[in-house]
Amino acid sequence: MAFKTLEWKKGKLVLLDQTRLPLKEVYVECLTYQEVAQAIKNMVVRGAPAIGVAAAFGMLLGARESNARTPATFRREMDKVSQTLLATRPTAVNLLWAVERMKRVAEENMGKGMLVVGKKLQEEALRLLEEDVQTNRELGRQGQILIPDGCSILTHCNAGALATAGYGTALGVIRAAFEAGKRIHVFIDETRPFLQGSRLTAWELMKDGIPCTLIADNMAGALMAQGKIQLTIVGADRIVANGDVANKIGTYSLARLCHVHRIPFYVAAPTSTIDLSIKRGEAIPIEQRSPAELTSFNGRRITPEGMRVLNPAFDVTPHRYVTAIITEKGIIQKFFRTGLKKICFPPSYFSPSREEGWEGRRRR
Amino acid sequence: MAFKTLEWKKGKLVLLDQTRLPLKEVYVECLTYQEVAQAIKNMVVRGAPAIGVAAAFGMLLGARESNARTPATFRREMDKVSQTLLATRPTAVNLLWAVERMKRVAEENMGKGMLVVGKKLQEEALRLLEEDVQTNRELGRQGQILIPDGCSILTHCNAGALATAGYGTALGVIRAAFEAGKRIHVFIDETRPFLQGSRLTAWELMKDGIPCTLIADNMAGALMAQGKIQLTIVGADRIVANGDVANKIGTYSLARLCHVHRIPFYVAAPTSTIDLSIKRGEAIPIEQRSPAELTSFNGRRITPEGMRVLNPAFDVTPHRYVTAIITEKGIIQKFFRTGLKKICFPPSYFSPSREEGWEGRRRR
């Protein structure tokens, strides 16, 4: 990668400012957890896995700022930090997942003094970052078998290196297919209103020399009808127990259009995006963003004054329109409920005795 | 109407510049047919019926510029004028229809001298303009019975007063329903890349006080899934013999999404948009517009340099996804081929003797 989406450098979180791409490659430094929260809210950093990692560093910065002398005070302070971070964007579950992981590490080391806690938190945040890149590479390696040679692929939003700590989820699969020597062509939905497609995905793919063509969101259906798209692959912000997928607004329409055109619709996401605590997609909180994203452009108004706007950032795609979910631990097709559970709680998760118990119960 | 999309004023065609709306209400004067052609090409004036009327005035201006002394020279000159006008935008058939009508008038009066030809052409162009407004009002009156009280309507692009000589086709139906006292709410697709929805439809509906909400094109499917849209109505650029409809890019996706959500999908267009010379939608020429519409905004680049772009201005919706076609001569549901033929060639079109012949043949 010729760029780093996020990097920990001398006690600061350095973020590639995604609101300025592709015209300017500007890096922003966050010195406090509030700055991290603001960067997530303003989409300086975005994409479910990337905001998870950013939030982990936000927790670390929050802990470093603390002057707490007792575990109880520290716990209260960290609760405040985590609430601030969680309040930024409600849909991506990776945020919650990363914050919880950091909290657990803090809790486990609470008895060992503040210095140890700080060190352990830094280790954990760096591990999360490193893990995310590895996860994406593995996800890409597994997923690329679904990409036939010579095919045209549609992608929506940006599920690339910019949406993760590196390599990407949906774009990770595309990258892996390209690296495997497959001749592919990517159609990029521009993805209104934030233009993650025309600004970010276009930038990434052009940098890597992967052949690509930009289209407006409303062109996808017509291209499918003309047989110009052989498969669609997107990322996810949250995948719930039954396989329903929350992802960037417009994903649902694409999934339905793929369905009626008999085009495979793949979702690529790390297991950290899976949320088994929610049974069905309807219960996923959907973030509503500012009307300004639709009413103005580069700070200049484009609509009549007083325009009423609906601007949900995400939609939910029911699992029956998802051909397969690609994770770093394997590909799930059909029977998502069982598949997702297996991937999140593999047999090794259970202790031998517990497994035996299971087996025993089954045999009886 | 508080504005005029096109007006003939002291020998000039005055156009409301639609590239500047909604921020500025600027009027542009065309003194030559080349200026009219340029205005159509640059979308200063747009919408199938409106460009038809504009082209008629273009023909008039072309005839006025002529110094031809013989009918043969005049005919050659008018051929050049019509070719220039027809080359501007290939998809909307109204352009061809209006040009042909003007040519016929010129031909019919050719023997009567240039002065008469000029007068007759002006009369015809003004008649076309007046007819278009009347046609839309009648179309609206007929179509509004399909709009239930209290419903939410989705529309794409701008098929309003700005797309016609006044009142509008799809928006004409919506206007008529609103004027009839029905409580309606309109969701407006912003319609990338030219933003006819967020700039033009929004402007028109806000001016008329019709309740409306702007959405991005990719949000329509999610709203349908949530039951927030009860029907969709759009205009058309060309309707062919079997009922296939060419309209603004994105229309096809909406029609398929309506189909899977069991939402009525209506097309409103005057009979001048019907082209029985083409049997099926595949044969409709689709205009490809400049990549710049997607790669830059307000003259500022938004994508990486060298970006490849696909920018078809229209797509074709197969008739099986169209619930009904609303024209000024009636509503056609199912059996589009027969219905369209009947509307274009009503019984009165046939001479009594010919009708008798038909009847006679049938009886035998």
XYZ file of C-alpha atoms in Angstrom:
728
model
C 0.000 0.000 0.000
C 1.313 3.408 -0.921
C -0.709 5.033 1.844
C -1.750 4.357 5.425
C -5.394 4.848 6.392
C -4.439 4.986 10.076
C -1.131 4.854 11.847
C 0.062 5.142 15.447
C 3.043 7.491 15.478
C 4.753 8.936 18.536
C 1.686 8.848 20.726
C -0.633 10.250 18.080
C -3.198 8.652 15.797
C -2.441 9.804 12.256
C -5.391 9.574 9.859
C -5.479 10.004 6.090
C -8.219 12.659 5.710
C -10.826 10.935 3.520
C -12.931 14.070 3.125
C -10.107 15.613 1.067
C -9.411 12.670 -1.231
C -8.831 12.192 -4.120
C -7.652 15.729 -4.759
C -5.437 16.054 -1.704
C -3.575 13.474 0.348
C -3.660 15.197 3.724
C -2.909 13.534 7.063
C -4.640 14.575 10.278
C -3.195 14.003 13.774
C -5.414 13.139 16.727
C -3.941 13.825 20.150
C -7.075 13.321 22.257
C -9.980 10.891 22.238
C -12.306 13.799 21.466
C -10.356 14.468 18.297
C -10.680 10.808 17.329
C -14.437 10.948 17.964
C -14.725 14.072 15.845
C -12.714 12.490 13.030
C -15.048 9.468 13.022
C -18.158 11.654 13.103
C -16.950 13.884 10.259
C -15.864 10.861 8.227
C -12.202 11.864 8.126
C -11.889 8.141 8.828
C -14.766 5.858 7.782
C -15.609 2.257 6.957
C -16.656 -0.167 9.676
C -13.272 -1.883 10.276
C -11.316 1.392 10.095
C -13.520 3.185 12.619
C -13.185 0.145 14.890
C -9.396 0.464 14.857
C -9.568 4.268 15.183
C -11.857 3.907 18.202
C -9.364 1.506 19.831
C -6.724 4.224 19.595
C -9.321 6.682 20.867
C -9.675 4.482 23.975
C -5.898 4.432 24.333
C -5.686 8.223 24.088
C -8.538 8.508 26.590
C -6.674 6.269 29.044
C -3.480 8.274 28.596
C -5.307 11.509 29.372
C -6.594 10.063 32.640
C -5.310 11.257 36.001
C -7.427 8.752 37.906
C -5.913 7.447 41.131
C -8.346 4.633 41.799
C -9.665 1.891 39.539
C -13.201 3.155 40.152
C -12.400 6.654 38.877
C -10.503 5.231 35.930
C -13.425 2.964 35.077
C -15.802 5.944 35.180
C -13.506 7.968 32.956
C -13.137 5.146 30.468
C -16.913 4.753 30.396
C -17.163 8.391 29.378
C -14.508 7.923 26.690
C -16.230 4.852 25.281
C -19.640 6.552 25.314
C -18.239 9.518 23.376
C -16.704 7.201 20.806
C -19.792 4.994 20.510
C -22.057 7.996 20.036
C -20.287 9.045 16.834
C -21.775 6.507 14.453
C -24.410 3.998 15.527
C -24.556 1.490 12.672
C -21.113 -0.108 12.345
C -20.774 -2.721 15.070
C -16.956 -2.840 14.743
C -16.866 0.352 16.778
C -18.597 -1.354 19.702
C -16.514 -4.479 19.234
C -13.198 -2.599 19.380
C -14.244 -0.463 22.346
C -15.354 -3.566 24.240
C -12.057 -5.300 23.505
C -10.109 -2.326 24.844
C -12.315 -2.139 27.923
C -11.705 -5.810 28.650
C -7.928 -5.350 28.464
C -8.153 -2.370 30.808
C -10.272 -4.396 33.219
C -7.951 -7.404 33.170
C -4.925 -5.286 34.018
C -6.571 -2.885 36.416
C -4.821 -4.376 39.449
C -1.359 -3.961 37.958
C -1.218 -0.173 38.064
C -1.832 2.564 35.538
C 1.473 2.170 33.752
C 0.799 -1.467 32.918
C -2.769 -0.698 31.850
C -1.517 1.990 29.451
C 1.100 -0.351 28.005
C -1.379 -3.193 27.586
C -3.924 -0.892 25.934
C -1.329 0.308 23.440
C -0.360 -3.288 22.680
C -4.005 -4.195 22.175
C -4.729 -1.248 19.862
C -1.660 -2.044 17.766
C -2.673 -5.715 17.713
C -6.151 -4.702 16.486
C -4.600 -2.674 13.685
C -2.239 -5.465 12.670
C -4.975 -8.101 12.976
C -7.271 -6.079 10.715
C -4.777 -6.052 7.849
C -4.098 -9.783 8.280
C -7.825 -10.493 8.487
C -8.446 -8.650 5.235
C -5.650 -10.465 3.438
C -7.050 -13.806 4.575
C -10.588 -12.713 3.658
C -9.364 -11.673 0.216
C -7.486 -14.922 -0.271
C -10.578 -16.957 0.584
C -13.045 -14.774 -1.300
C -11.169 -14.485 -4.567
C -12.117 -18.048 -5.541
C -15.628 -16.656 -6.122
C -14.325 -14.228 -8.770
C -14.203 -15.884 -12.208
C -11.485 -14.888 -14.649
C -12.591 -12.221 -17.118
C -15.565 -10.973 -15.163
C -16.975 -7.509 -14.532
C -17.602 -6.688 -10.904
C -19.831 -4.004 -9.429
C -18.967 -2.464 -6.074
C -20.733 0.173 -4.026
C -19.254 2.652 -1.554
C -15.699 1.981 -0.416
C -14.859 -1.277 1.304
C -11.193 -0.934 0.528
C -7.908 -0.199 2.228
C -9.387 3.172 3.166
C -12.286 1.513 5.004
C -9.960 -0.753 6.991
C -6.491 -0.683 8.467
C -5.330 -1.836 5.021
C -6.084 -4.048 1.970
C -9.856 -3.865 2.330
C -12.778 -6.275 2.520
C -14.773 -6.159 -0.747
C -11.806 -4.489 -2.453
C -9.553 -6.976 -0.657
C -11.311 -9.786 -2.529
C -10.987 -7.812 -5.777
C -7.297 -7.110 -5.037
C -6.618 -10.765 -4.306
C -8.313 -11.801 -7.563
C -6.258 -9.231 -9.457
C -3.035 -10.328 -7.735
C -3.912 -13.918 -8.672
C -3.708 -12.795 -12.300
C -7.425 -12.786 -13.054
C -8.552 -10.342 -15.719
C -11.252 -8.301 -14.057
C -13.009 -5.024 -14.566
C -14.628 -3.087 -11.736
C -17.654 -0.820 -12.094
C -17.669 1.709 -9.277
C -20.964 3.215 -8.065
C -20.228 6.822 -7.233
C -22.244 6.362 -3.997
C -24.162 9.512 -3.239
C -24.168 11.599 -1.204
C -20.625 11.248 0.182
C -19.160 9.900 -3.083
C -17.103 7.166 -1.442
C -17.108 5.408 -4.819
C -15.981 8.187 -7.136
C -13.589 9.678 -4.582
C -12.192 6.770 -2.578
C -12.710 3.469 -4.404
C -11.740 5.118 -7.688
C -8.597 6.510 -6.069
C -7.595 3.141 -4.577
C -8.205 1.095 -7.705
C -6.480 3.613 -9.966
C -3.467 3.575 -7.610
C -3.293 -0.218 -7.866
C -3.818 -0.194 -11.625
C -6.981 -2.317 -11.428
C -9.147 -1.559 -14.500
C -12.243 0.332 -13.419
C -15.086 2.505 -14.693
C -17.129 4.991 -12.722
C -20.929 5.031 -12.990
C -23.714 6.909 -11.206
C -25.644 4.819 -8.668
C -28.730 4.838 -10.869
C -26.895 3.202 -13.804
C -26.250 -0.163 -12.123
C -29.619 -1.699 -13.030
C -29.317 -0.791 -16.710
C -25.807 -2.294 -16.846
C -27.098 -5.500 -15.270
C -29.865 -5.690 -17.862
C -27.234 -5.343 -20.590
C -25.248 -8.227 -19.108
C -22.318 -5.993 -18.302
C -22.058 -7.021 -14.644
C -21.297 -10.589 -13.620
C -21.209 -10.149 -9.874
C -21.548 -7.567 -7.134
C -19.443 -7.381 -4.011
C -19.843 -4.963 -1.121
C -18.649 -4.584 2.455
C -20.837 -4.434 5.562
C -21.303 -2.304 8.646
C -23.146 -4.939 10.622
C -24.201 -8.506 9.900
C -26.759 -9.887 12.329
C -27.558 -13.426 13.451
C -29.873 -14.350 10.565
C -27.500 -12.973 7.918
C -29.246 -9.633 7.296
C -26.664 -7.024 6.320
C -26.519 -3.305 7.120
C -24.352 -1.484 4.615
C -24.109 1.852 2.806
C -27.434 3.210 1.556
C -28.134 1.794 -1.906
C -26.879 -1.694 -1.070
C -30.420 -3.010 -0.669
C -31.449 -1.750 -4.129
C -28.380 -3.380 -5.665
C -29.089 -6.682 -3.916
C -32.666 -6.721 -5.223
C -31.513 -5.778 -8.727
C -28.877 -8.533 -8.619
C -31.559 -10.955 -7.478
C -33.918 -10.226 -10.381
C -31.024 -10.360 -12.858
C -29.659 -13.600 -11.322
C -26.305 -11.999 -10.544
C -24.403 -13.184 -7.439
C -24.401 -10.635 -4.622
C -21.512 -11.088 -2.181
C -20.862 -9.405 1.136
C -17.265 -9.339 2.384
C -16.642 -8.511 6.046
C -14.423 -9.613 8.925
C -16.003 -11.538 11.788
C -15.742 -8.351 13.867
C -18.653 -7.041 11.768
C -20.909 -9.903 12.862
C -23.315 -9.083 15.683
C -25.082 -12.202 16.934
C -26.789 -10.229 19.703
C -29.265 -8.903 17.139
C -31.568 -11.462 15.597
C -32.844 -9.644 12.523
C -31.938 -6.665 10.374
C -34.925 -4.535 11.408
C -33.327 -4.010 14.821
C -30.083 -2.498 13.484
C -29.866 1.216 14.356
C -29.615 3.265 11.150
C -27.710 6.531 11.270
C -29.426 9.577 9.759
C -26.895 12.081 8.501
C -27.083 15.809 7.875
C -29.344 17.077 5.047
C -26.409 19.271 4.003
C -24.796 16.218 2.364
C -27.562 16.368 -0.239
C -28.394 20.054 -0.333
C -24.899 21.387 -0.869
C -21.687 20.466 -2.582
C -18.262 21.760 -1.618
C -20.034 24.192 0.676
C -22.212 25.547 -2.119
C -25.974 25.048 -2.023
C -27.432 23.067 -4.958
C -31.099 22.721 -3.953
C -33.843 25.297 -3.334
C -33.766 26.839 0.119
C -35.731 25.064 2.842
C -35.582 21.702 1.036
C -36.716 18.745 3.119
C -34.273 15.838 2.921
C -34.085 12.204 3.977
C -30.494 11.043 4.406
C -30.152 7.597 5.972
C -26.507 6.524 5.783
C -27.289 2.815 5.592
C -29.944 0.321 4.627
C -30.577 -3.305 5.509
C -30.417 -6.123 2.975
C -32.382 -9.216 4.010
C -30.237 -12.362 3.944
C -32.325 -14.012 1.220
C -30.806 -11.590 -1.311
C -27.244 -12.320 -0.197
C -25.544 -15.056 -2.227
C -22.665 -15.495 0.224
C -20.912 -13.798 3.118
C -17.131 -13.849 2.819
C -15.180 -13.691 6.093
C -11.586 -14.370 7.044
C -12.746 -17.619 8.606
C -14.584 -18.919 5.579
C -17.418 -18.343 3.144
C -20.999 -18.805 4.253
C -23.661 -19.665 1.712
C -27.289 -20.230 2.695
C -28.132 -21.256 6.278
C -26.570 -18.039 7.457
C -27.797 -18.427 11.031
C -25.894 -21.695 11.541
C -22.928 -20.577 9.456
C -22.445 -17.297 11.286
C -22.702 -19.005 14.676
C -20.129 -21.619 13.644
C -17.713 -18.955 12.460
C -18.067 -16.832 15.582
C -17.960 -19.778 17.956
C -15.831 -22.443 16.267
C -15.538 -25.838 18.010
C -12.186 -24.749 19.487
C -14.095 -22.036 21.348
C -15.572 -24.703 23.591
C -13.373 -26.360 26.193
C -12.726 -30.090 25.593
C -14.831 -31.062 28.557
C -17.687 -28.920 27.306
C -17.350 -30.412 23.854
C -17.405 -33.858 25.333
C -20.513 -32.929 27.198
C -22.116 -31.861 23.973
C -21.076 -34.979 22.182
C -22.216 -37.040 25.096
C -25.602 -35.391 25.115
C -25.931 -35.912 21.415
C -25.063 -39.572 21.582
C -27.604 -40.298 24.203
C -46.982 29.166 -13.585
C -44.698 31.807 -12.174
C -42.095 31.127 -14.863
C -41.931 30.294 -18.545
C -39.690 27.450 -19.702
C -39.749 28.786 -23.261
C -41.313 31.834 -24.810
C -41.344 33.441 -28.261
C -40.707 37.136 -27.795
C -40.017 39.661 -30.525
C -38.474 37.209 -32.918
C -36.345 35.502 -30.290
C -36.691 32.256 -28.401
C -36.326 33.034 -24.694
C -35.292 30.058 -22.551
C -35.159 29.741 -18.773
C -31.565 28.542 -18.267
C -31.987 25.198 -16.487
C -28.277 24.774 -15.866
C -28.422 27.721 -13.444
C -31.505 26.686 -11.475
C -32.425 26.630 -8.643
C -29.931 29.242 -7.466
C -30.461 31.697 -10.310
C -33.468 32.344 -12.527
C -31.665 33.480 -15.670
C -33.227 33.752 -19.130
C -31.247 33.099 -22.311
C -32.180 34.504 -25.732
C -31.638 32.493 -28.910
C -31.469 34.504 -32.121
C -30.277 31.759 -34.473
C -31.020 28.079 -34.947
C -27.421 27.323 -34.001
C -28.001 28.976 -30.647
C -31.130 26.866 -30.166
C -29.171 23.720 -31.041
C -26.454 24.676 -28.573
C -29.022 25.372 -25.838
C -30.549 21.927 -26.360
C -27.150 20.214 -26.378
C -25.993 21.981 -23.212
C -29.310 21.284 -21.504
C -30.182 24.959 -21.032
C -33.537 23.574 -22.156
C -34.246 19.852 -21.592
C -37.071 17.359 -21.261
C -38.494 15.621 -24.324
C -41.556 17.866 -24.901
C -39.626 21.083 -24.187
C -36.825 20.272 -26.618
C -39.470 19.429 -29.214
C -40.991 22.897 -28.899
C -37.546 24.538 -28.767
C -36.562 22.722 -31.950
C -39.721 23.987 -33.684
C -38.601 27.538 -32.935
C -35.128 26.549 -34.081
C -36.648 25.575 -37.437
C -38.473 28.903 -37.544
C -35.267 30.830 -36.816
C -33.478 28.751 -39.468
C -36.142 29.640 -42.043
C -35.919 33.308 -41.131
C -32.168 33.308 -41.612
C -32.575 31.891 -45.097
C -31.880 33.981 -48.195
C -32.931 31.186 -50.545
C -34.546 32.282 -53.776
C -35.802 28.916 -54.949
C -37.764 26.210 -53.124
C -34.930 23.792 -53.834
C -32.330 25.970 -52.082
C -34.699 26.619 -49.207
C -35.359 22.902 -48.848
C -31.604 22.219 -48.752
C -31.105 24.925 -46.151
C -33.939 23.625 -43.999
C -32.477 20.122 -44.246
C -29.254 21.470 -42.809
C -31.128 23.263 -40.020
C -33.101 20.163 -39.128
C -29.986 17.987 -39.179
C -28.202 20.354 -36.820
C -31.157 20.312 -34.449
C -31.645 16.547 -34.623
C -27.966 15.908 -33.945
C -28.148 17.587 -30.542
C -29.853 14.810 -28.598
C -30.714 11.471 -30.149
C -33.058 9.823 -27.644
C -36.131 12.055 -27.282
C -38.381 11.463 -30.270
C -40.302 14.717 -29.699
C -37.403 16.520 -31.316
C -37.835 14.538 -34.526
C -41.599 14.857 -34.307
C -41.526 18.670 -34.006
C -38.926 19.080 -36.749
C -40.979 16.886 -39.076
C -44.119 18.892 -38.335
C -42.336 22.151 -39.163
C -40.896 20.666 -42.344
C -44.338 19.567 -43.479
C -45.756 23.058 -42.963
C -42.876 24.545 -44.950
C -43.455 22.015 -47.725
C -47.200 22.638 -47.863
C -46.738 26.384 -48.238
C -43.666 26.351 -50.416
C -45.563 27.548 -53.493
C -46.964 30.593 -51.724
C -43.708 32.498 -51.350
C -41.205 32.933 -48.583
C -43.269 35.445 -46.632
C -46.181 33.035 -46.315
C -43.885 30.151 -45.399
C -42.316 32.224 -42.626
C -45.722 33.253 -41.287
C -47.062 29.702 -41.390
C -43.950 28.347 -39.645
C -44.324 30.891 -36.867
C -47.987 29.975 -36.471
C -47.081 26.293 -36.328
C -44.334 26.769 -33.731
C -46.644 28.846 -31.547
C -49.376 26.227 -32.017
C -46.934 23.517 -30.907
C -46.110 25.492 -27.783
C -49.751 26.159 -26.958
C -50.743 22.568 -27.756
C -48.052 21.226 -25.442
C -49.423 23.096 -22.430
C -52.988 21.995 -23.263
C -51.823 18.425 -23.800
C -50.149 18.353 -20.391
C -53.210 19.757 -18.651
C -55.379 17.104 -20.274
C -52.820 14.404 -19.464
C -52.743 15.576 -15.850
C -56.520 15.637 -15.633
C -56.769 12.083 -16.919
C -53.821 10.711 -14.973
C -54.700 12.091 -11.572
C -57.436 9.498 -11.092
C -54.598 7.005 -10.602
C -53.288 8.951 -7.586
C -55.037 7.888 -4.378
C -55.651 10.440 -1.658
C -52.973 10.430 1.040
C -50.301 8.636 -0.951
C -46.558 9.079 -1.255
C -45.256 9.326 -4.789
C -41.736 8.806 -6.083
C -40.561 10.674 -9.164
C -37.252 10.604 -11.004
C -35.599 13.345 -13.051
C -37.805 16.288 -14.018
C -40.928 15.700 -16.051
C -42.435 18.996 -14.998
C -43.227 22.418 -16.363
C -39.495 22.786 -16.982
C -39.439 19.691 -19.199
C -42.376 20.908 -21.293
C -43.871 24.171 -22.499
C -45.688 24.245 -19.153
C -47.488 22.207 -16.448
C -45.506 19.003 -17.037
C -46.216 15.342 -17.709
C -45.405 13.276 -14.589
C -45.472 16.447 -12.510
C -48.605 17.479 -14.430
C -50.356 14.408 -13.036
C -49.017 15.226 -9.560
C -50.106 18.874 -9.949
C -53.588 17.862 -11.062
C -53.925 15.508 -8.075
C -52.776 18.283 -5.745
C -55.148 20.789 -7.365
C -57.956 18.261 -6.922
C -57.342 18.532 -3.180
C -55.613 15.176 -2.694
C -53.141 15.021 0.165
C -49.950 13.791 -1.425
C -46.250 13.711 -0.646
C -43.584 13.523 -3.325
C -40.182 11.880 -2.915
C -37.749 13.386 -5.399
C -34.774 11.343 -6.651
C -31.898 13.778 -6.997
C -31.103 12.174 -10.391
C -27.377 12.063 -10.901
C -25.412 13.252 -12.673
C -27.302 16.369 -13.837
C -29.415 16.624 -10.657
C -32.664 17.356 -12.459
C -34.457 16.136 -9.334
C -32.732 18.142 -6.629
C -32.377 21.243 -8.797
C -35.446 21.345 -11.046
C -38.223 19.128 -9.670
C -37.473 20.365 -6.153
C -37.639 23.968 -7.366
C -40.952 23.444 -9.178
C -42.686 21.587 -6.369
C -41.463 24.017 -3.708
C -42.764 26.909 -5.841
C -46.181 25.260 -6.026
C -46.205 24.364 -2.336
C -46.526 20.633 -3.013
C -45.056 18.718 -0.031
C -41.840 17.005 -1.072
C -38.679 15.371 0.242
C -35.382 14.972 -1.550
C -33.542 11.639 -1.553
C -30.445 10.281 -3.289
C -31.166 7.920 -6.191
C -29.841 4.962 -4.223
C -32.363 5.460 -1.381
C -35.500 4.647 -3.398
C -35.308 0.873 -2.914
C -34.915 1.129 0.858
C -37.919 3.483 1.057
C -39.999 1.045 -0.980
C -39.030 -1.783 1.380
C -40.181 0.372 4.295
C -43.560 0.937 2.639
C -42.925 4.647 2.291
C -43.691 4.827 -1.432
C -47.115 3.949 -2.828
C -46.504 4.673 -6.479
C -43.870 5.904 -8.908
C -44.489 8.210 -11.832
C -41.971 9.335 -14.434
C -41.954 10.980 -17.849
C -40.542 9.489 -21.051
C -38.227 10.442 -23.879
C -39.507 7.842 -26.292
C -42.192 5.167 -26.072
C -42.000 2.560 -28.829
C -44.636 0.334 -30.419
C -44.561 -2.458 -27.826
C -44.694 -0.044 -24.881
C -40.972 -0.091 -23.995
C -39.983 3.264 -22.534
C -36.746 5.230 -22.865
C -36.350 7.689 -20.013
C -33.675 9.237 -17.802
C -30.992 6.802 -16.625
C -32.155 5.129 -13.421
C -35.751 4.697 -14.583
C -35.182 1.024 -15.384
C -33.842 0.304 -11.873
C -36.847 2.052 -10.333
C -39.268 0.093 -12.510
C -37.696 -3.227 -11.473
C -37.667 -2.182 -7.808
C -41.333 -1.140 -8.057
C -42.097 -4.493 -9.668
C -40.542 -6.560 -6.869
C -42.219 -4.388 -4.230
C -45.605 -4.516 -6.035
C -45.741 -0.743 -6.395
C -47.460 0.750 -9.487
C -45.023 2.270 -11.961
C -46.623 4.881 -14.241
C -45.209 6.630 -17.289
C -46.766 9.966 -18.263
C -46.084 11.333 -21.739
C -47.891 13.104 -24.562
C -48.605 11.146 -27.743
C -45.799 13.112 -29.409
C -43.410 10.925 -27.380
C -44.762 7.746 -28.963
C -42.688 6.348 -31.817
C -44.488 3.493 -33.551
C -41.740 3.246 -36.176
C -39.589 1.398 -33.653
C -40.856 -2.000 -32.594
C -38.883 -2.620 -29.416
C -36.864 -0.703 -26.864
C -33.506 -2.204 -27.825
C -33.551 -0.150 -31.027
C -33.861 3.239 -29.302
C -30.653 5.259 -29.694
C -29.211 6.060 -26.262
C -27.254 9.258 -25.867
C -23.868 9.014 -24.133
C -22.978 12.259 -22.406
C -19.674 13.768 -21.351
C -17.689 12.039 -18.554
C -17.249 15.509 -17.071
C -20.809 15.304 -15.698
C -19.537 12.642 -13.298
C -15.917 13.633 -12.828
C -16.469 17.249 -11.876
C -18.923 19.418 -10.050
C -19.366 23.134 -10.593
C -16.235 23.014 -12.705
C -14.198 21.389 -9.930
C -12.837 17.879 -10.365
C -14.071 15.325 -7.811
C -12.548 12.074 -9.118
C -8.953 10.947 -9.625
C -7.376 12.154 -12.852
C -7.811 9.943 -15.898
C -10.953 8.267 -14.514
C -12.850 6.143 -16.996
C -16.573 6.897 -16.967
C -19.765 5.482 -18.434
C -22.477 8.138 -18.738
C -25.538 7.009 -20.669
C -28.237 9.686 -20.354
C -31.118 7.229 -20.667
C -32.109 3.626 -20.200
C -34.918 1.482 -21.552
C -37.646 0.004 -19.370
C -39.351 -3.039 -20.893
C -43.122 -2.623 -21.062
C -43.782 -5.557 -18.712
C -42.570 -3.394 -15.809
C -44.826 -0.477 -16.748
C -48.186 -0.499 -14.956
C -49.763 2.108 -17.234
C -48.897 4.771 -19.769
C -50.756 8.036 -19.231
C -51.301 10.199 -22.332
C -53.537 13.151 -23.093
C -55.732 10.803 -25.105
C -56.219 8.235 -22.390
C -54.538 5.732 -20.108
C -53.151 2.508 -21.512
C -52.814 -0.546 -19.285
C -51.514 -3.868 -20.582
C -51.771 -4.667 -24.321
C -49.605 -1.645 -24.986
C -49.109 -2.471 -28.655
C -52.832 -2.268 -29.415
C -53.422 0.604 -27.016
C -50.639 2.773 -28.408
C -51.754 2.149 -31.991
C -55.345 3.066 -31.122
C -54.246 6.282 -29.447
C -51.981 7.322 -32.311
C -54.437 6.311 -35.028
C -57.910 6.741 -33.560
C -60.890 5.563 -35.699
C -61.439 9.156 -36.904
C -57.992 8.977 -38.509
C -59.371 6.628 -41.129
C -61.626 7.985 -43.850
C -65.258 6.714 -43.714
C -64.804 4.657 -46.865
C -61.670 3.058 -45.482
C -63.424 2.303 -42.219
C -66.284 0.751 -44.120
C -63.805 -1.347 -45.986
C -62.392 -2.566 -42.745
C -65.777 -3.296 -41.282
C -66.781 -5.007 -44.487
C -63.721 -7.197 -44.458
C -64.318 -8.093 -40.849
C -67.944 -9.014 -41.410
C -67.175 -11.363 -44.242
